[in-house]
Amino acid sequence: ALAQDDASPPEPKWSIAIHGGAGTLNRDAMTPERRAEYEAALQEALDAGRAVLARGGSAMDAVKAAILPMEDNPLFNAGRGAVFTWEGTNELDASIMDGRDRSAGAVAGVKTVKHPILLADVVRTESPHVMLMGEGAEEFAAEQGFAVTPPEWFATEARKRALERMKANKLSALDVDHKFG
Amino acid sequence: TVGAVALDMEGNLAAGTSTGGMTGKRWGRVGDAPVIGAGTYADNRACAVSATGWGEYFLRVGVAHEICTRLRMERDAIVRNQRLMQGLALSVAAADLKEQHPSGEVLHHEYGPYDIRQFKGKAWQTAAQKVERIAQKAADAVMADVAELGGDGGVILVTPEGHAIFSFNTSGMYRGRATSEGVNEVAIFGGEDKASATP
């Protein structure tokens, strides 16, 4: 009895959008080589998510597929290439949510999990909680079979220099243009 | 920070965000990325959102949930109006929140009472176009709210109708989108969404 004005239903659609950070960017500092590097990395992530959707896969799988290569790519502030804390460590946060039932999972301040987005998803599916943090989250990760990733995996020279610059300028974390890393 | 939002062919939405936080963070600082409702949110009745930017402001605005809530309410109104325009005001009341199964059992609609996927053809198209405009407006308005407080950054979102939308108040956002309609593009600075499209 619901409103309809002709017989043709809309075709099933899929759609995906990704981001790799936002901030104040200097166009002059973006060399063609650097730009190509970023565009290739974004396209790789987009293609990974797109492939899942195009073959009829789920939105949840597509989101994870798109984020994984960005967590592995030192260009982005996530996973490998994450920025440094004041103490010189890399602490990672992630969250994921399923629009079907609004189930959600999140982790904060983990240091040894290679792909925090996957741990967030396991928090969603295998725990009664929404967010786990720090050592507890890592303990949960170990119980769920996540390998312990050494800190060297996450640390990059560029991010280390950014922290050193910040400290040299005696800036607090909130004073610097931290976006984009 | 990185993130992704997606709509699959079953009409389901999902959102995810992952980050290293901010350079030089201390005292166990946590931003918006792992906070459901601030940096990430997904609801089949509205949209899926992932955010990036100055987390303290995104937390205060509840950015991802705020965008979803605005869109959910507007989508409800679109469907309600569409029904009324087609002279089915009486059946709106009947189908308002529930429907009767032949067995007598009361069933709730899976995606809420107002779902434009129940429309077909032109009615669907009209409603979908409205949703796109409203989604962009909602994202822009919430980002303007963030800016008013002093924060900056951006969001990505997808709607149940398949729109992939960006909004940011910084000079750039590393971003990309692809749809079953043939969109496939990546971009960095503002106003160049199609400049970097690759096959």
PDB file of C-alpha atoms in Angstrom, chain B:
ATOM      1  CA  THR B   1      44.158   9.685  10.478  1.00  0.00           C
ATOM      2  CA  VAL B   2      42.620   7.418   7.877  1.00  0.00           C
ATOM      3  CA  GLY B   3      39.056   6.306   7.383  1.00  0.00           C
ATOM      4  CA  ALA B   4      36.558   4.646   5.095  1.00  0.00           C
ATOM      5  CA  VAL B   5      32.783   4.560   4.744  1.00  0.00           C
ATOM      6  CA  ALA B   6      30.851   2.221   2.481  1.00  0.00           C
ATOM      7  CA  LEU B   7      27.438   1.184   1.192  1.00  0.00           C
ATOM      8  CA  ASP B   8      27.086  -2.372  -0.100  1.00  0.00           C
ATOM      9  CA  MET B   9      24.588  -3.815  -2.575  1.00  0.00           C
ATOM     10  CA  GLU B  10      22.432  -5.097   0.274  1.00  0.00           C
ATOM     11  CA  GLY B  11      21.898  -1.503   1.354  1.00  0.00           C
ATOM     12  CA  ASN B  12      24.083  -1.796   4.439  1.00  0.00           C
ATOM     13  CA  LEU B  13      26.386   0.967   5.642  1.00  0.00           C
ATOM     14  CA  ALA B  14      29.663   0.807   7.573  1.00  0.00           C
ATOM     15  CA  ALA B  15      32.280   3.253   8.838  1.00  0.00           C
ATOM     16  CA  GLY B  16      35.812   2.888  10.196  1.00  0.00           C
ATOM     17  CA  THR B  17      38.595   5.197  11.351  1.00  0.00           C
ATOM     18  CA  SER B  18      42.194   4.559  12.419  1.00  0.00           C
ATOM     19  CA  THR B  19      44.821   6.974  13.674  1.00  0.00           C
ATOM     20  CA  GLY B  20      48.063   7.608  15.480  1.00  0.00           C
ATOM     21  CA  GLY B  21      46.579  10.693  17.120  1.00  0.00           C
ATOM     22  CA  MET B  22      48.489  13.949  17.371  1.00  0.00           C
ATOM     23  CA  THR B  23      52.228  14.538  17.460  1.00  0.00           C
ATOM     24  CA  GLY B  24      53.525  14.948  20.983  1.00  0.00           C
ATOM     25  CA  LYS B  25      50.337  13.861  22.708  1.00  0.00           C
ATOM     26  CA  ARG B  26      50.664  13.389  26.479  1.00  0.00           C
ATOM     27  CA  TRP B  27      48.760  12.210  29.487  1.00  0.00           C
ATOM     28  CA  GLY B  28      46.973   9.450  27.616  1.00  0.00           C
ATOM     29  CA  ARG B  29      45.241  11.932  25.346  1.00  0.00           C
ATOM     30  CA  VAL B  30      42.584  10.344  23.154  1.00  0.00           C
ATOM     31  CA  GLY B  31      40.962  12.123  20.224  1.00  0.00           C
ATOM     32  CA  ASP B  32      37.734  11.542  18.350  1.00  0.00           C
ATOM     33  CA  ALA B  33      38.830   8.676  16.100  1.00  0.00           C
ATOM     34  CA  PRO B  34      38.045   5.811  18.500  1.00  0.00           C
ATOM     35  CA  VAL B  35      34.973   7.493  19.947  1.00  0.00           C
ATOM     36  CA  ILE B  36      31.752   6.203  18.425  1.00  0.00           C
ATOM     37  CA  GLY B  37      29.627   9.200  17.540  1.00  0.00           C
ATOM     38  CA  ALA B  38      32.523  11.634  17.306  1.00  0.00           C
ATOM     39  CA  GLY B  39      34.933  10.255  14.705  1.00  0.00           C
ATOM     40  CA  THR B  40      32.926   7.299  13.458  1.00  0.00           C
ATOM     41  CA  TYR B  41      29.246   6.451  13.080  1.00  0.00           C
ATOM     42  CA  ALA B  42      27.063   4.287  10.839  1.00  0.00           C
ATOM     43  CA  ASP B  43      23.310   3.817  10.773  1.00  0.00           C
ATOM     44  CA  ASN B  44      21.437   2.261   7.851  1.00  0.00           C
ATOM     45  CA  ARG B  45      18.639   4.764   8.392  1.00  0.00           C
ATOM     46  CA  ALA B  46      20.920   7.729   7.808  1.00  0.00           C
ATOM     47  CA  CYS B  47      24.537   7.475   6.643  1.00  0.00           C
ATOM     48  CA  ALA B  48      28.054   6.344   7.523  1.00  0.00           C
ATOM     49  CA  VAL B  49      30.635   8.925   8.596  1.00  0.00           C
ATOM     50  CA  SER B  50      34.361   8.947   9.291  1.00  0.00           C
ATOM     51  CA  ALA B  51      36.101  12.109  10.479  1.00  0.00           C
ATOM     52  CA  THR B  52      39.607  13.515  10.546  1.00  0.00           C
ATOM     53  CA  GLY B  53      40.910  16.668  12.142  1.00  0.00           C
ATOM     54  CA  TRP B  54      41.326  18.345  15.472  1.00  0.00           C
ATOM     55  CA  GLY B  55      39.818  15.668  17.673  1.00  0.00           C
ATOM     56  CA  GLU B  56      38.998  17.812  20.682  1.00  0.00           C
ATOM     57  CA  TYR B  57      36.493  19.784  18.603  1.00  0.00           C
ATOM     58  CA  PHE B  58      35.035  16.741  16.890  1.00  0.00           C
ATOM     59  CA  LEU B  59      34.450  15.237  20.314  1.00  0.00           C
ATOM     60  CA  ARG B  60      32.655  18.334  21.568  1.00  0.00           C
ATOM     61  CA  VAL B  61      30.394  18.525  18.528  1.00  0.00           C
ATOM     62  CA  GLY B  62      29.819  14.787  18.298  1.00  0.00           C
ATOM     63  CA  VAL B  63      30.415  15.224  14.600  1.00  0.00           C
ATOM     64  CA  ALA B  64      29.651  11.804  13.131  1.00  0.00           C
ATOM     65  CA  HIS B  65      26.485  11.218  15.127  1.00  0.00           C
ATOM     66  CA  GLU B  66      25.303  14.777  14.600  1.00  0.00           C
ATOM     67  CA  ILE B  67      25.506  14.428  10.821  1.00  0.00           C
ATOM     68  CA  CYS B  68      23.722  11.071  10.924  1.00  0.00           C
ATOM     69  CA  THR B  69      20.955  12.388  13.153  1.00  0.00           C
ATOM     70  CA  ARG B  70      20.304  15.398  10.948  1.00  0.00           C
ATOM     71  CA  LEU B  71      20.147  13.221   7.863  1.00  0.00           C
ATOM     72  CA  ARG B  72      17.946  10.585   9.471  1.00  0.00           C
ATOM     73  CA  MET B  73      15.366  13.142  10.463  1.00  0.00           C
ATOM     74  CA  GLU B  74      15.408  14.774   7.038  1.00  0.00           C
ATOM     75  CA  ARG B  75      15.104  11.440   5.262  1.00  0.00           C
ATOM     76  CA  ASP B  76      12.108  10.603   7.383  1.00  0.00           C
ATOM     77  CA  ALA B  77      10.522  13.888   6.390  1.00  0.00           C
ATOM     78  CA  ILE B  78      11.213  13.287   2.699  1.00  0.00           C
ATOM     79  CA  VAL B  79       9.436   9.964   2.770  1.00  0.00           C
ATOM     80  CA  ARG B  80       6.557  11.350   4.761  1.00  0.00           C
ATOM     81  CA  ASN B  81       6.125  14.199   2.286  1.00  0.00           C
ATOM     82  CA  GLN B  82       6.415  11.882  -0.684  1.00  0.00           C
ATOM     83  CA  ARG B  83       3.636   9.732   0.663  1.00  0.00           C
ATOM     84  CA  LEU B  84       1.447  12.692   1.379  1.00  0.00           C
ATOM     85  CA  MET B  85       2.021  14.147  -2.081  1.00  0.00           C
ATOM     86  CA  GLN B  86       0.823  10.923  -3.572  1.00  0.00           C
ATOM     87  CA  GLY B  87      -2.412  11.107  -1.675  1.00  0.00           C
ATOM     88  CA  LEU B  88      -1.694   8.247   0.630  1.00  0.00           C
ATOM     89  CA  ALA B  89      -1.955  10.184   3.834  1.00  0.00           C
ATOM     90  CA  LEU B  90      -4.206   7.620   5.390  1.00  0.00           C
ATOM     91  CA  SER B  91      -1.892   4.729   4.677  1.00  0.00           C
ATOM     92  CA  VAL B  92       0.961   6.706   6.223  1.00  0.00           C
ATOM     93  CA  ALA B  93      -0.781   6.461   9.536  1.00  0.00           C
ATOM     94  CA  ALA B  94      -1.250   2.738   9.116  1.00  0.00           C
ATOM     95  CA  ALA B  95       2.301   2.084   8.013  1.00  0.00           C
ATOM     96  CA  ASP B  96       3.731   4.676  10.310  1.00  0.00           C
ATOM     97  CA  LEU B  97       5.757   2.585  12.716  1.00  0.00           C
ATOM     98  CA  LYS B  98       4.714  -0.950  12.089  1.00  0.00           C
ATOM     99  CA  GLU B  99       2.950  -3.255   9.731  1.00  0.00           C
ATOM    100  CA  GLN B 100       0.751  -6.252  10.227  1.00  0.00           C
ATOM    101  CA  HIS B 101       1.944  -9.661   9.110  1.00  0.00           C
ATOM    102  CA  PRO B 102      -0.777 -12.015   7.823  1.00  0.00           C
ATOM    103  CA  SER B 103      -0.158 -14.097  10.922  1.00  0.00           C
ATOM    104  CA  GLY B 104      -1.258 -11.177  13.030  1.00  0.00           C
ATOM    105  CA  GLU B 105       2.244 -10.542  14.334  1.00  0.00           C
ATOM    106  CA  VAL B 106       3.298  -6.894  14.396  1.00  0.00           C
ATOM    107  CA  LEU B 107       6.509  -6.365  12.450  1.00  0.00           C
ATOM    108  CA  HIS B 108       8.775  -3.388  12.675  1.00  0.00           C
ATOM    109  CA  HIS B 109      10.417  -2.206   9.507  1.00  0.00           C
ATOM    110  CA  GLU B 110      14.004  -3.314   9.410  1.00  0.00           C
ATOM    111  CA  TYR B 111      15.387   0.111   8.580  1.00  0.00           C
ATOM    112  CA  GLY B 112      12.904   2.249  10.405  1.00  0.00           C
ATOM    113  CA  PRO B 113       9.487   3.440   9.428  1.00  0.00           C
ATOM    114  CA  TYR B 114      10.577   5.763   6.628  1.00  0.00           C
ATOM    115  CA  ASP B 115      12.790   4.236   4.017  1.00  0.00           C
ATOM    116  CA  ILE B 116      13.022   5.696   0.569  1.00  0.00           C
ATOM    117  CA  ARG B 117      13.992   2.318  -0.843  1.00  0.00           C
ATOM    118  CA  GLN B 118      10.310   1.490  -0.764  1.00  0.00           C
ATOM    119  CA  PHE B 119       9.863   4.005  -3.594  1.00  0.00           C
ATOM    120  CA  LYS B 120      10.430   3.117  -7.201  1.00  0.00           C
ATOM    121  CA  GLY B 121      11.311   4.911 -10.408  1.00  0.00           C
ATOM    122  CA  LYS B 122      10.884   8.638 -10.454  1.00  0.00           C
ATOM    123  CA  ALA B 123       9.782   8.877  -6.844  1.00  0.00           C
ATOM    124  CA  TRP B 124      12.997   7.174  -5.774  1.00  0.00           C
ATOM    125  CA  GLN B 125      15.086   9.475  -7.949  1.00  0.00           C
ATOM    126  CA  THR B 126      13.446  12.596  -6.580  1.00  0.00           C
ATOM    127  CA  ALA B 127      13.873  11.466  -3.007  1.00  0.00           C
ATOM    128  CA  ALA B 128      17.487  10.391  -3.599  1.00  0.00           C
ATOM    129  CA  GLN B 129      18.389  13.792  -5.059  1.00  0.00           C
ATOM    130  CA  LYS B 130      16.932  15.478  -2.016  1.00  0.00           C
ATOM    131  CA  VAL B 131      18.910  13.192   0.266  1.00  0.00           C
ATOM    132  CA  GLU B 132      22.144  14.110  -1.498  1.00  0.00           C
ATOM    133  CA  ARG B 133      21.510  17.823  -1.064  1.00  0.00           C
ATOM    134  CA  ILE B 134      20.535  17.359   2.554  1.00  0.00           C
ATOM    135  CA  ALA B 135      23.532  15.142   3.319  1.00  0.00           C
ATOM    136  CA  GLN B 136      25.958  17.689   1.871  1.00  0.00           C
ATOM    137  CA  LYS B 137      24.211  20.465   3.748  1.00  0.00           C
ATOM    138  CA  ALA B 138      24.276  18.532   7.018  1.00  0.00           C
ATOM    139  CA  ALA B 139      27.977  17.711   6.671  1.00  0.00           C
ATOM    140  CA  ASP B 140      28.832  21.325   5.779  1.00  0.00           C
ATOM    141  CA  ALA B 141      26.763  22.685   8.658  1.00  0.00           C
ATOM    142  CA  VAL B 142      28.376  20.402  11.207  1.00  0.00           C
ATOM    143  CA  MET B 143      31.841  21.220   9.907  1.00  0.00           C
ATOM    144  CA  ALA B 144      30.945  24.911  10.138  1.00  0.00           C
ATOM    145  CA  ASP B 145      29.990  24.285  13.747  1.00  0.00           C
ATOM    146  CA  VAL B 146      33.403  22.716  14.342  1.00  0.00           C
ATOM    147  CA  ALA B 147      35.053  25.752  12.714  1.00  0.00           C
ATOM    148  CA  GLU B 148      33.042  28.137  14.828  1.00  0.00           C
ATOM    149  CA  LEU B 149      34.451  26.540  17.951  1.00  0.00           C
ATOM    150  CA  GLY B 150      37.943  26.858  16.506  1.00  0.00           C
ATOM    151  CA  GLY B 151      38.532  23.368  15.127  1.00  0.00           C
ATOM    152  CA  ASP B 152      39.304  22.144  11.658  1.00  0.00           C
ATOM    153  CA  GLY B 153      39.323  18.958   9.628  1.00  0.00           C
ATOM    154  CA  GLY B 154      36.929  17.048   7.457  1.00  0.00           C
ATOM    155  CA  VAL B 155      34.463  14.214   7.082  1.00  0.00           C
ATOM    156  CA  ILE B 156      33.559  11.612   4.503  1.00  0.00           C
ATOM    157  CA  LEU B 157      30.125  10.053   4.322  1.00  0.00           C
ATOM    158  CA  VAL B 158      28.003   7.759   2.208  1.00  0.00           C
ATOM    159  CA  THR B 159      24.216   7.713   2.127  1.00  0.00           C
ATOM    160  CA  PRO B 160      21.868   4.734   1.736  1.00  0.00           C
ATOM    161  CA  GLU B 161      21.136   6.075  -1.748  1.00  0.00           C
ATOM    162  CA  GLY B 162      24.779   5.712  -2.770  1.00  0.00           C
ATOM    163  CA  HIS B 163      26.112   9.259  -2.582  1.00  0.00           C
ATOM    164  CA  ALA B 164      29.756   9.609  -1.526  1.00  0.00           C
ATOM    165  CA  ILE B 165      30.270  13.038   0.005  1.00  0.00           C
ATOM    166  CA  PHE B 166      33.157  15.082   1.443  1.00  0.00           C
ATOM    167  CA  SER B 167      33.180  18.168   3.584  1.00  0.00           C
ATOM    168  CA  PHE B 168      36.259  19.839   5.038  1.00  0.00           C
ATOM    169  CA  ASN B 169      37.251  23.270   6.265  1.00  0.00           C
ATOM    170  CA  THR B 170      40.985  22.860   5.723  1.00  0.00           C
ATOM    171  CA  SER B 171      42.895  23.637   2.544  1.00  0.00           C
ATOM    172  CA  GLY B 172      43.158  19.962   1.774  1.00  0.00           C
ATOM    173  CA  MET B 173      42.039  16.484   2.634  1.00  0.00           C
ATOM    174  CA  TYR B 174      43.565  13.324   1.234  1.00  0.00           C
ATOM    175  CA  ARG B 175      40.502  11.598  -0.117  1.00  0.00           C
ATOM    176  CA  GLY B 176      38.941   9.306  -2.679  1.00  0.00           C
ATOM    177  CA  ARG B 177      35.580   7.929  -3.701  1.00  0.00           C
ATOM    178  CA  ALA B 178      34.170   5.279  -5.991  1.00  0.00           C
ATOM    179  CA  THR B 179      30.620   4.227  -6.799  1.00  0.00           C
ATOM    180  CA  SER B 180      28.767   1.666  -8.879  1.00  0.00           C
ATOM    181  CA  GLU B 181      27.720   4.618 -11.071  1.00  0.00           C
ATOM    182  CA  GLY B 182      31.290   4.893 -12.350  1.00  0.00           C
ATOM    183  CA  VAL B 183      32.795   7.513 -10.073  1.00  0.00           C
ATOM    184  CA  ASN B 184      36.445   6.750  -9.288  1.00  0.00           C
ATOM    185  CA  GLU B 185      38.595   9.612  -8.111  1.00  0.00           C
ATOM    186  CA  VAL B 186      41.208  10.681  -5.634  1.00  0.00           C
ATOM    187  CA  ALA B 187      42.082  14.240  -4.683  1.00  0.00           C
ATOM    188  CA  ILE B 188      44.109  16.249  -2.204  1.00  0.00           C
ATOM    189  CA  PHE B 189      43.355  19.962  -2.287  1.00  0.00           C
ATOM    190  CA  GLY B 190      39.969  21.635  -2.212  1.00  0.00           C
ATOM    191  CA  GLY B 191      38.016  21.955  -5.447  1.00  0.00           C
ATOM    192  CA  GLU B 192      39.818  19.274  -7.380  1.00  0.00           C
ATOM    193  CA  ASP B 193      37.654  16.241  -6.821  1.00  0.00           C
ATOM    194  CA  LYS B 194      37.907  15.163 -10.422  1.00  0.00           C
ATOM    195  CA  ALA B 195      41.408  16.334 -11.205  1.00  0.00           C
ATOM    196  CA  SER B 196      43.149  13.216 -10.010  1.00  0.00           C
ATOM    197  CA  ALA B 197      40.837  10.549 -11.310  1.00  0.00           C
ATOM    198  CA  THR B 198      42.660   7.426 -12.365  1.00  0.00           C
ATOM    199  CA  PRO B 199      41.261   4.536 -14.390  1.00  0.00           C
TER     200      PRO B 199
END
